[in-house]
Amino acid sequence: MMSTVSTDPQYQEIRQRSGTFSQPLAVWAVAFACVISFMGIGLVDPILPAIAKKMDATPSQVSLLFTSYNLVTGIAMLITGFVSSRLGTKWTLIMGILLIVLFSALAGNSDTINAIVGLRGGWGLGNSLFLATALSAIVGLSTSGTAKAIIFYEAALGLGIAVGPLLGGELGSISWRGPFFGVSVLMGIAFLFLLVIMPNVAKPKKPSPLSAPFRALAYPGLLTLGLAAFLYNFGFFTLMAYSPYVMELNERGLGYVFFGWGLLLAVTSVFVAPKLQKRLGTVASISIVLTLFAIVLFVMGAGAYTPTVIIACVVVSGVFLGINNTLITTAVMESAPVERSVASAAYSFVRFMGGAISPWLAGKLAEWFSPRIPFFFGACMVLLGVIIVLARRRHLANIDDAVSHG
C-alpha cells in the first residue's frame, strides 16, 4: 500500500492511542462539510412523490433525478484524482461545493422534470469532486489510523443522512422547491467553513494520471468490492428512490421515516461495524449484513401493499446498511497498493453505475409488473453481491490484517 503516513514507531503509537473522535481541526472541518453534503442527499427523498404529482410524472421519470446524479457522479469519479492532484485537496473540495450550491439552486428554480434531471447531473459532478476528496482528506489528515478515520467519516455520513430527510420533510411540506434551496444554502455555509478553517494540504509530488482508477481496478480485491457494491446498490436505491411511493405518507411523514433509518445507519456504522469486523472478519461480516438486508427487501416485496410493513423495513434496514457502509469502505482503502484517493475513485465509479441504473429500473419494474417486483429484484441483486464476495474472498484475505495495523 502506497502511503504518505510516517513509519516512525512513536507516530504509530500516537495513531493507535488516538480515539475515533480525537481528530485535528482540519478533519472536523471536512467532516462538517460532509454532514451538510449528505444532508443534501436525504433532503430530496421526502419530496419525490410531491414532484411526481406536481409535474404529472411517473415514479420512473422522477427516479431519473437519482440516475442522472449517480451517473455523472460515477463517471466524474474517474477524474477526481487527476483534478485534486493538480488543484490540491482544499480547492478541489471547494470547487465541488460551489458546483453543488449552483446546481441545487438552479434545480429549485426549475419548472420541468427534464430540467431538474439535467441539473441533478451537474450536482453530481460537484458531489464527485467533493466526496472522493473528502474521504481521502479525512483519512490522510487523521491521527487515529485508517479504520478509525473511516468510522469518523461514516459518522458524518450517517448524521447527514439522518438529519437531511427530517429537514427535507419540513421544507418539503412548505414547497417541493424548499429542499433544493435548502441544500444550496447549507452547502454555502460549508463553503465558508472550509474556506476559513481548512488548511492547504500539500499536493502530491507526482500528479495522478487519468488512467490511475482504471489501473487500480486490475487489482482483484478492489474489483471484488466494486462489483459487490454495484450489485447491492440495486437494493439500496430501490429503498431510497422507490419505497417513498408505497408508504402513502406526506412529505413530513417520509422525513420522519428516513430520519429513523439514517439514525440507525449512523449508530451502527460507528459502534457496531468495528466490533463485528473484529469478531467475525470483514468478508463474513459483509456477507451476513448484506444477506440480512436482502431478507428485509424480500419482506418489503411481500408487504408492498401494506405501508406499515414498508415503513418498518425501511427503518430496520438502516442497521444493516450502516454496518456494511463502514465495512466495505474500510476494506476498499486497504484492498489495493494504490493511493487511497485512487482506490476510492475506482471503487466509486463502479458502484455509482449501479446507483445510476437501479432507481430508474425500480420504477419501470413497478410499471411493467407490480409494486412487489422492484423489491424482489433488488433482493436478488444484493444476494448476487454476497455470492461475488464469497466466491472471490481469497482476494480479500489480507484486509483484516491491514485494517488492524492501520
PDB file of N, CA and C in Angstrom, residues 76-148:
ATOM      1  N   ALA A  76     -17.569  10.993 -13.231  1.00  0.00           N
ATOM      2  CA  ALA A  76     -16.661  12.061 -12.807  1.00  0.00           C
ATOM      3  C   ALA A  76     -15.657  11.584 -11.753  1.00  0.00           C
ATOM      4  N   MET A  77     -15.992  10.495 -11.042  1.00  0.00           N
ATOM      5  CA  MET A  77     -15.039   9.946 -10.078  1.00  0.00           C
ATOM      6  C   MET A  77     -13.707   9.605 -10.743  1.00  0.00           C
ATOM      7  N   LEU A  78     -13.751   9.291 -12.029  1.00  0.00           N
ATOM      8  CA  LEU A  78     -12.544   8.910 -12.746  1.00  0.00           C
ATOM      9  C   LEU A  78     -11.561  10.063 -12.904  1.00  0.00           C
ATOM     10  N   ILE A  79     -12.056  11.283 -12.776  1.00  0.00           N
ATOM     11  CA  ILE A  79     -11.165  12.440 -12.941  1.00  0.00           C
ATOM     12  C   ILE A  79     -10.836  13.134 -11.631  1.00  0.00           C
ATOM     13  N   THR A  80     -11.412  12.652 -10.521  1.00  0.00           N
ATOM     14  CA  THR A  80     -11.199  13.355  -9.244  1.00  0.00           C
ATOM     15  C   THR A  80      -9.734  13.354  -8.835  1.00  0.00           C
ATOM     16  N   GLY A  81      -9.039  12.215  -9.001  1.00  0.00           N
ATOM     17  CA  GLY A  81      -7.626  12.161  -8.651  1.00  0.00           C
ATOM     18  C   GLY A  81      -6.790  13.060  -9.545  1.00  0.00           C
ATOM     19  N   PHE A  82      -7.121  13.067 -10.833  1.00  0.00           N
ATOM     20  CA  PHE A  82      -6.428  13.920 -11.792  1.00  0.00           C
ATOM     21  C   PHE A  82      -6.574  15.393 -11.397  1.00  0.00           C
ATOM     22  N   VAL A  83      -7.799  15.786 -11.014  1.00  0.00           N
ATOM     23  CA  VAL A  83      -8.066  17.183 -10.654  1.00  0.00           C
ATOM     24  C   VAL A  83      -7.449  17.536  -9.307  1.00  0.00           C
ATOM     25  N   SER A  84      -7.686  16.702  -8.288  1.00  0.00           N
ATOM     26  CA  SER A  84      -7.223  17.047  -6.933  1.00  0.00           C
ATOM     27  C   SER A  84      -5.702  17.053  -6.825  1.00  0.00           C
ATOM     28  N   SER A  85      -5.026  16.212  -7.616  1.00  0.00           N
ATOM     29  CA  SER A  85      -3.564  16.192  -7.546  1.00  0.00           C
ATOM     30  C   SER A  85      -2.952  17.426  -8.188  1.00  0.00           C
ATOM     31  N   ARG A  86      -3.769  18.174  -8.926  1.00  0.00           N
ATOM     32  CA  ARG A  86      -3.275  19.406  -9.560  1.00  0.00           C
ATOM     33  C   ARG A  86      -3.775  20.658  -8.844  1.00  0.00           C
ATOM     34  N   LEU A  87      -5.028  20.628  -8.369  1.00  0.00           N
ATOM     35  CA  LEU A  87      -5.567  21.784  -7.652  1.00  0.00           C
ATOM     36  C   LEU A  87      -5.240  21.750  -6.167  1.00  0.00           C
ATOM     37  N   GLY A  88      -5.033  20.562  -5.638  1.00  0.00           N
ATOM     38  CA  GLY A  88      -4.867  20.401  -4.203  1.00  0.00           C
ATOM     39  C   GLY A  88      -6.186  20.027  -3.551  1.00  0.00           C
ATOM     40  N   THR A  89      -6.111  19.416  -2.381  1.00  0.00           N
ATOM     41  CA  THR A  89      -7.300  18.905  -1.693  1.00  0.00           C
ATOM     42  C   THR A  89      -8.306  20.011  -1.374  1.00  0.00           C
ATOM     43  N   LYS A  90      -7.818  21.100  -0.777  1.00  0.00           N
ATOM     44  CA  LYS A  90      -8.726  22.160  -0.346  1.00  0.00           C
ATOM     45  C   LYS A  90      -9.515  22.743  -1.504  1.00  0.00           C
ATOM     46  N   TRP A  91      -8.849  23.079  -2.593  1.00  0.00           N
ATOM     47  CA  TRP A  91      -9.532  23.764  -3.690  1.00  0.00           C
ATOM     48  C   TRP A  91     -10.385  22.820  -4.518  1.00  0.00           C
ATOM     49  N   THR A  92     -10.071  21.520  -4.494  1.00  0.00           N
ATOM     50  CA  THR A  92     -10.965  20.551  -5.133  1.00  0.00           C
ATOM     51  C   THR A  92     -12.264  20.427  -4.339  1.00  0.00           C
ATOM     52  N   LEU A  93     -12.137  20.377  -3.009  1.00  0.00           N
ATOM     53  CA  LEU A  93     -13.330  20.345  -2.151  1.00  0.00           C
ATOM     54  C   LEU A  93     -14.195  21.575  -2.379  1.00  0.00           C
ATOM     55  N   ILE A  94     -13.561  22.724  -2.414  1.00  0.00           N
ATOM     56  CA  ILE A  94     -14.299  23.982  -2.573  1.00  0.00           C
ATOM     57  C   ILE A  94     -14.964  24.057  -3.945  1.00  0.00           C
ATOM     58  N   MET A  95     -14.269  23.610  -4.995  1.00  0.00           N
ATOM     59  CA  MET A  95     -14.881  23.597  -6.328  1.00  0.00           C
ATOM     60  C   MET A  95     -16.118  22.700  -6.341  1.00  0.00           C
ATOM     61  N   GLY A  96     -16.006  21.522  -5.712  1.00  0.00           N
ATOM     62  CA  GLY A  96     -17.150  20.618  -5.644  1.00  0.00           C
ATOM     63  C   GLY A  96     -18.335  21.240  -4.936  1.00  0.00           C
ATOM     64  N   ILE A  97     -18.063  21.908  -3.818  1.00  0.00           N
ATOM     65  CA  ILE A  97     -19.139  22.548  -3.051  1.00  0.00           C
ATOM     66  C   ILE A  97     -19.805  23.646  -3.866  1.00  0.00           C
ATOM     67  N   LEU A  98     -19.018  24.464  -4.548  1.00  0.00           N
ATOM     68  CA  LEU A  98     -19.593  25.554  -5.342  1.00  0.00           C
ATOM     69  C   LEU A  98     -20.502  25.025  -6.449  1.00  0.00           C
ATOM     70  N   LEU A  99     -20.126  23.909  -7.067  1.00  0.00           N
ATOM     71  CA  LEU A  99     -20.973  23.315  -8.100  1.00  0.00           C
ATOM     72  C   LEU A  99     -22.298  22.823  -7.504  1.00  0.00           C
ATOM     73  N   ILE A 100     -22.232  22.232  -6.313  1.00  0.00           N
ATOM     74  CA  ILE A 100     -23.457  21.776  -5.650  1.00  0.00           C
ATOM     75  C   ILE A 100     -24.362  22.960  -5.325  1.00  0.00           C
ATOM     76  N   VAL A 101     -23.773  24.035  -4.802  1.00  0.00           N
ATOM     77  CA  VAL A 101     -24.546  25.248  -4.489  1.00  0.00           C
ATOM     78  C   VAL A 101     -25.261  25.762  -5.731  1.00  0.00           C
ATOM     79  N   LEU A 102     -24.538  25.855  -6.840  1.00  0.00           N
ATOM     80  CA  LEU A 102     -25.089  26.390  -8.079  1.00  0.00           C
ATOM     81  C   LEU A 102     -26.207  25.521  -8.638  1.00  0.00           C
ATOM     82  N   PHE A 103     -25.946  24.236  -8.803  1.00  0.00           N
ATOM     83  CA  PHE A 103     -26.914  23.368  -9.488  1.00  0.00           C
ATOM     84  C   PHE A 103     -28.126  23.035  -8.619  1.00  0.00           C
ATOM     85  N   SER A 104     -27.967  22.964  -7.302  1.00  0.00           N
ATOM     86  CA  SER A 104     -29.130  22.735  -6.441  1.00  0.00           C
ATOM     87  C   SER A 104     -30.050  23.949  -6.452  1.00  0.00           C
ATOM     88  N   ALA A 105     -29.474  25.160  -6.472  1.00  0.00           N
ATOM     89  CA  ALA A 105     -30.299  26.377  -6.548  1.00  0.00           C
ATOM     90  C   ALA A 105     -31.039  26.452  -7.881  1.00  0.00           C
ATOM     91  N   LEU A 106     -30.356  26.110  -8.969  1.00  0.00           N
ATOM     92  CA  LEU A 106     -30.999  26.122 -10.281  1.00  0.00           C
ATOM     93  C   LEU A 106     -32.113  25.071 -10.362  1.00  0.00           C
ATOM     94  N   ALA A 107     -31.897  23.906  -9.751  1.00  0.00           N
ATOM     95  CA  ALA A 107     -32.927  22.869  -9.749  1.00  0.00           C
ATOM     96  C   ALA A 107     -34.180  23.331  -9.002  1.00  0.00           C
ATOM     97  N   GLY A 108     -33.968  24.022  -7.891  1.00  0.00           N
ATOM     98  CA  GLY A 108     -35.104  24.532  -7.128  1.00  0.00           C
ATOM     99  C   GLY A 108     -35.886  25.583  -7.877  1.00  0.00           C
ATOM    100  N   ASN A 109     -35.261  26.211  -8.857  1.00  0.00           N
ATOM    101  CA  ASN A 109     -35.917  27.266  -9.633  1.00  0.00           C
ATOM    102  C   ASN A 109     -36.486  26.746 -10.957  1.00  0.00           C
ATOM    103  N   SER A 110     -36.435  25.419 -11.168  1.00  0.00           N
ATOM    104  CA  SER A 110     -36.877  24.826 -12.433  1.00  0.00           C
ATOM    105  C   SER A 110     -38.361  24.473 -12.393  1.00  0.00           C
ATOM    106  N   ASP A 111     -38.938  24.310 -13.580  1.00  0.00           N
ATOM    107  CA  ASP A 111     -40.369  24.046 -13.680  1.00  0.00           C
ATOM    108  C   ASP A 111     -40.700  22.750 -14.415  1.00  0.00           C
ATOM    109  N   THR A 112     -39.694  22.023 -14.901  1.00  0.00           N
ATOM    110  CA  THR A 112     -39.953  20.774 -15.605  1.00  0.00           C
ATOM    111  C   THR A 112     -39.079  19.662 -15.044  1.00  0.00           C
ATOM    112  N   ILE A 113     -39.578  18.433 -15.147  1.00  0.00           N
ATOM    113  CA  ILE A 113     -38.830  17.300 -14.625  1.00  0.00           C
ATOM    114  C   ILE A 113     -37.542  17.108 -15.400  1.00  0.00           C
ATOM    115  N   ASN A 114     -37.555  17.354 -16.704  1.00  0.00           N
ATOM    116  CA  ASN A 114     -36.341  17.186 -17.509  1.00  0.00           C
ATOM    117  C   ASN A 114     -35.249  18.167 -17.100  1.00  0.00           C
ATOM    118  N   ALA A 115     -35.641  19.393 -16.764  1.00  0.00           N
ATOM    119  CA  ALA A 115     -34.666  20.390 -16.332  1.00  0.00           C
ATOM    120  C   ALA A 115     -34.022  19.980 -15.011  1.00  0.00           C
ATOM    121  N   ILE A 116     -34.844  19.491 -14.080  1.00  0.00           N
ATOM    122  CA  ILE A 116     -34.303  19.074 -12.783  1.00  0.00           C
ATOM    123  C   ILE A 116     -33.366  17.888 -12.950  1.00  0.00           C
ATOM    124  N   VAL A 117     -33.762  16.935 -13.821  1.00  0.00           N
ATOM    125  CA  VAL A 117     -32.912  15.766 -14.069  1.00  0.00           C
ATOM    126  C   VAL A 117     -31.551  16.207 -14.606  1.00  0.00           C
ATOM    127  N   GLY A 118     -31.542  17.129 -15.554  1.00  0.00           N
ATOM    128  CA  GLY A 118     -30.285  17.615 -16.114  1.00  0.00           C
ATOM    129  C   GLY A 118     -29.436  18.341 -15.092  1.00  0.00           C
ATOM    130  N   LEU A 119     -30.069  19.168 -14.284  1.00  0.00           N
ATOM    131  CA  LEU A 119     -29.334  19.930 -13.277  1.00  0.00           C
ATOM    132  C   LEU A 119     -28.801  19.030 -12.163  1.00  0.00           C
ATOM    133  N   ARG A 120     -29.503  17.944 -11.889  1.00  0.00           N
ATOM    134  CA  ARG A 120     -29.002  16.986 -10.903  1.00  0.00           C
ATOM    135  C   ARG A 120     -27.699  16.354 -11.391  1.00  0.00           C
ATOM    136  N   GLY A 121     -27.525  16.269 -12.732  1.00  0.00           N
ATOM    137  CA  GLY A 121     -26.258  15.775 -13.261  1.00  0.00           C
ATOM    138  C   GLY A 121     -25.113  16.708 -12.904  1.00  0.00           C
ATOM    139  N   GLY A 122     -25.329  18.013 -13.037  1.00  0.00           N
ATOM    140  CA  GLY A 122     -24.317  18.985 -12.629  1.00  0.00           C
ATOM    141  C   GLY A 122     -24.045  18.913 -11.138  1.00  0.00           C
ATOM    142  N   TRP A 123     -25.092  18.685 -10.365  1.00  0.00           N
ATOM    143  CA  TRP A 123     -24.973  18.492  -8.924  1.00  0.00           C
ATOM    144  C   TRP A 123     -24.084  17.277  -8.654  1.00  0.00           C
ATOM    145  N   GLY A 124     -24.263  16.215  -9.445  1.00  0.00           N
ATOM    146  CA  GLY A 124     -23.453  15.012  -9.281  1.00  0.00           C
ATOM    147  C   GLY A 124     -21.984  15.255  -9.551  1.00  0.00           C
ATOM    148  N   LEU A 125     -21.664  16.144 -10.505  1.00  0.00           N
ATOM    149  CA  LEU A 125     -20.270  16.490 -10.779  1.00  0.00           C
ATOM    150  C   LEU A 125     -19.627  17.114  -9.545  1.00  0.00           C
ATOM    151  N   GLY A 126     -20.330  18.062  -8.930  1.00  0.00           N
ATOM    152  CA  GLY A 126     -19.822  18.668  -7.703  1.00  0.00           C
ATOM    153  C   GLY A 126     -19.690  17.648  -6.590  1.00  0.00           C
ATOM    154  N   ASN A 127     -20.672  16.753  -6.510  1.00  0.00           N
ATOM    155  CA  ASN A 127     -20.662  15.719  -5.478  1.00  0.00           C
ATOM    156  C   ASN A 127     -19.446  14.807  -5.612  1.00  0.00           C
ATOM    157  N   SER A 128     -19.099  14.442  -6.857  1.00  0.00           N
ATOM    158  CA  SER A 128     -17.960  13.541  -7.062  1.00  0.00           C
ATOM    159  C   SER A 128     -16.656  14.201  -6.630  1.00  0.00           C
ATOM    160  N   LEU A 129     -16.467  15.467  -7.011  1.00  0.00           N
ATOM    161  CA  LEU A 129     -15.246  16.181  -6.625  1.00  0.00           C
ATOM    162  C   LEU A 129     -15.144  16.306  -5.112  1.00  0.00           C
ATOM    163  N   PHE A 130     -16.272  16.530  -4.475  1.00  0.00           N
ATOM    164  CA  PHE A 130     -16.261  16.720  -3.027  1.00  0.00           C
ATOM    165  C   PHE A 130     -16.066  15.408  -2.273  1.00  0.00           C
ATOM    166  N   LEU A 131     -16.905  14.404  -2.577  1.00  0.00           N
ATOM    167  CA  LEU A 131     -16.915  13.201  -1.755  1.00  0.00           C
ATOM    168  C   LEU A 131     -15.630  12.385  -1.854  1.00  0.00           C
ATOM    169  N   ALA A 132     -15.128  12.159  -3.070  1.00  0.00           N
ATOM    170  CA  ALA A 132     -13.904  11.364  -3.219  1.00  0.00           C
ATOM    171  C   ALA A 132     -12.735  12.045  -2.517  1.00  0.00           C
ATOM    172  N   THR A 133     -12.679  13.370  -2.622  1.00  0.00           N
ATOM    173  CA  THR A 133     -11.592  14.122  -1.996  1.00  0.00           C
ATOM    174  C   THR A 133     -11.766  14.188  -0.487  1.00  0.00           C
ATOM    175  N   ALA A 134     -13.010  14.292  -0.020  1.00  0.00           N
ATOM    176  CA  ALA A 134     -13.269  14.392   1.415  1.00  0.00           C
ATOM    177  C   ALA A 134     -12.839  13.129   2.140  1.00  0.00           C
ATOM    178  N   LEU A 135     -13.171  11.968   1.574  1.00  0.00           N
ATOM    179  CA  LEU A 135     -12.791  10.712   2.225  1.00  0.00           C
ATOM    180  C   LEU A 135     -11.281  10.585   2.325  1.00  0.00           C
ATOM    181  N   SER A 136     -10.569  10.832   1.229  1.00  0.00           N
ATOM    182  CA  SER A 136      -9.107  10.715   1.265  1.00  0.00           C
ATOM    183  C   SER A 136      -8.494  11.780   2.167  1.00  0.00           C
ATOM    184  N   ALA A 137      -9.130  12.974   2.239  1.00  0.00           N
ATOM    185  CA  ALA A 137      -8.610  14.041   3.112  1.00  0.00           C
ATOM    186  C   ALA A 137      -8.739  13.651   4.578  1.00  0.00           C
ATOM    187  N   ILE A 138      -9.881  13.100   4.950  1.00  0.00           N
ATOM    188  CA  ILE A 138     -10.089  12.698   6.341  1.00  0.00           C
ATOM    189  C   ILE A 138      -9.122  11.591   6.726  1.00  0.00           C
ATOM    190  N   VAL A 139      -8.953  10.605   5.832  1.00  0.00           N
ATOM    191  CA  VAL A 139      -8.023   9.512   6.124  1.00  0.00           C
ATOM    192  C   VAL A 139      -6.586  10.033   6.198  1.00  0.00           C
ATOM    193  N   GLY A 140      -6.222  10.913   5.276  1.00  0.00           N
ATOM    194  CA  GLY A 140      -4.859  11.419   5.233  1.00  0.00           C
ATOM    195  C   GLY A 140      -4.505  12.361   6.376  1.00  0.00           C
ATOM    196  N   LEU A 141      -5.478  13.177   6.829  1.00  0.00           N
ATOM    197  CA  LEU A 141      -5.214  14.157   7.877  1.00  0.00           C
ATOM    198  C   LEU A 141      -5.424  13.607   9.286  1.00  0.00           C
ATOM    199  N   SER A 142      -6.093  12.471   9.377  1.00  0.00           N
ATOM    200  CA  SER A 142      -6.410  11.908  10.686  1.00  0.00           C
ATOM    201  C   SER A 142      -5.159  11.436  11.415  1.00  0.00           C
ATOM    202  N   THR A 143      -5.206  11.492  12.746  1.00  0.00           N
ATOM    203  CA  THR A 143      -4.104  10.991  13.571  1.00  0.00           C
ATOM    204  C   THR A 143      -4.481   9.684  14.265  1.00  0.00           C
ATOM    205  N   SER A 144      -5.608   9.089  13.867  1.00  0.00           N
ATOM    206  CA  SER A 144      -6.092   7.911  14.589  1.00  0.00           C
ATOM    207  C   SER A 144      -6.047   6.628  13.776  1.00  0.00           C
ATOM    208  N   GLY A 145      -5.461   6.657  12.576  1.00  0.00           N
ATOM    209  CA  GLY A 145      -5.386   5.449  11.767  1.00  0.00           C
ATOM    210  C   GLY A 145      -6.529   5.357  10.776  1.00  0.00           C
ATOM    211  N   THR A 146      -6.349   4.528   9.743  1.00  0.00           N
ATOM    212  CA  THR A 146      -7.322   4.433   8.665  1.00  0.00           C
ATOM    213  C   THR A 146      -8.699   3.989   9.148  1.00  0.00           C
ATOM    214  N   ALA A 147      -8.752   2.917   9.914  1.00  0.00           N
ATOM    215  CA  ALA A 147     -10.040   2.354  10.323  1.00  0.00           C
ATOM    216  C   ALA A 147     -10.866   3.367  11.126  1.00  0.00           C
ATOM    217  N   LYS A 148     -10.235   4.019  12.105  1.00  0.00           N
ATOM    218  CA  LYS A 148     -10.966   4.981  12.928  1.00  0.00           C
ATOM    219  C   LYS A 148     -11.342   6.224  12.135  1.00  0.00           C
TER     220      LYS A 148
END
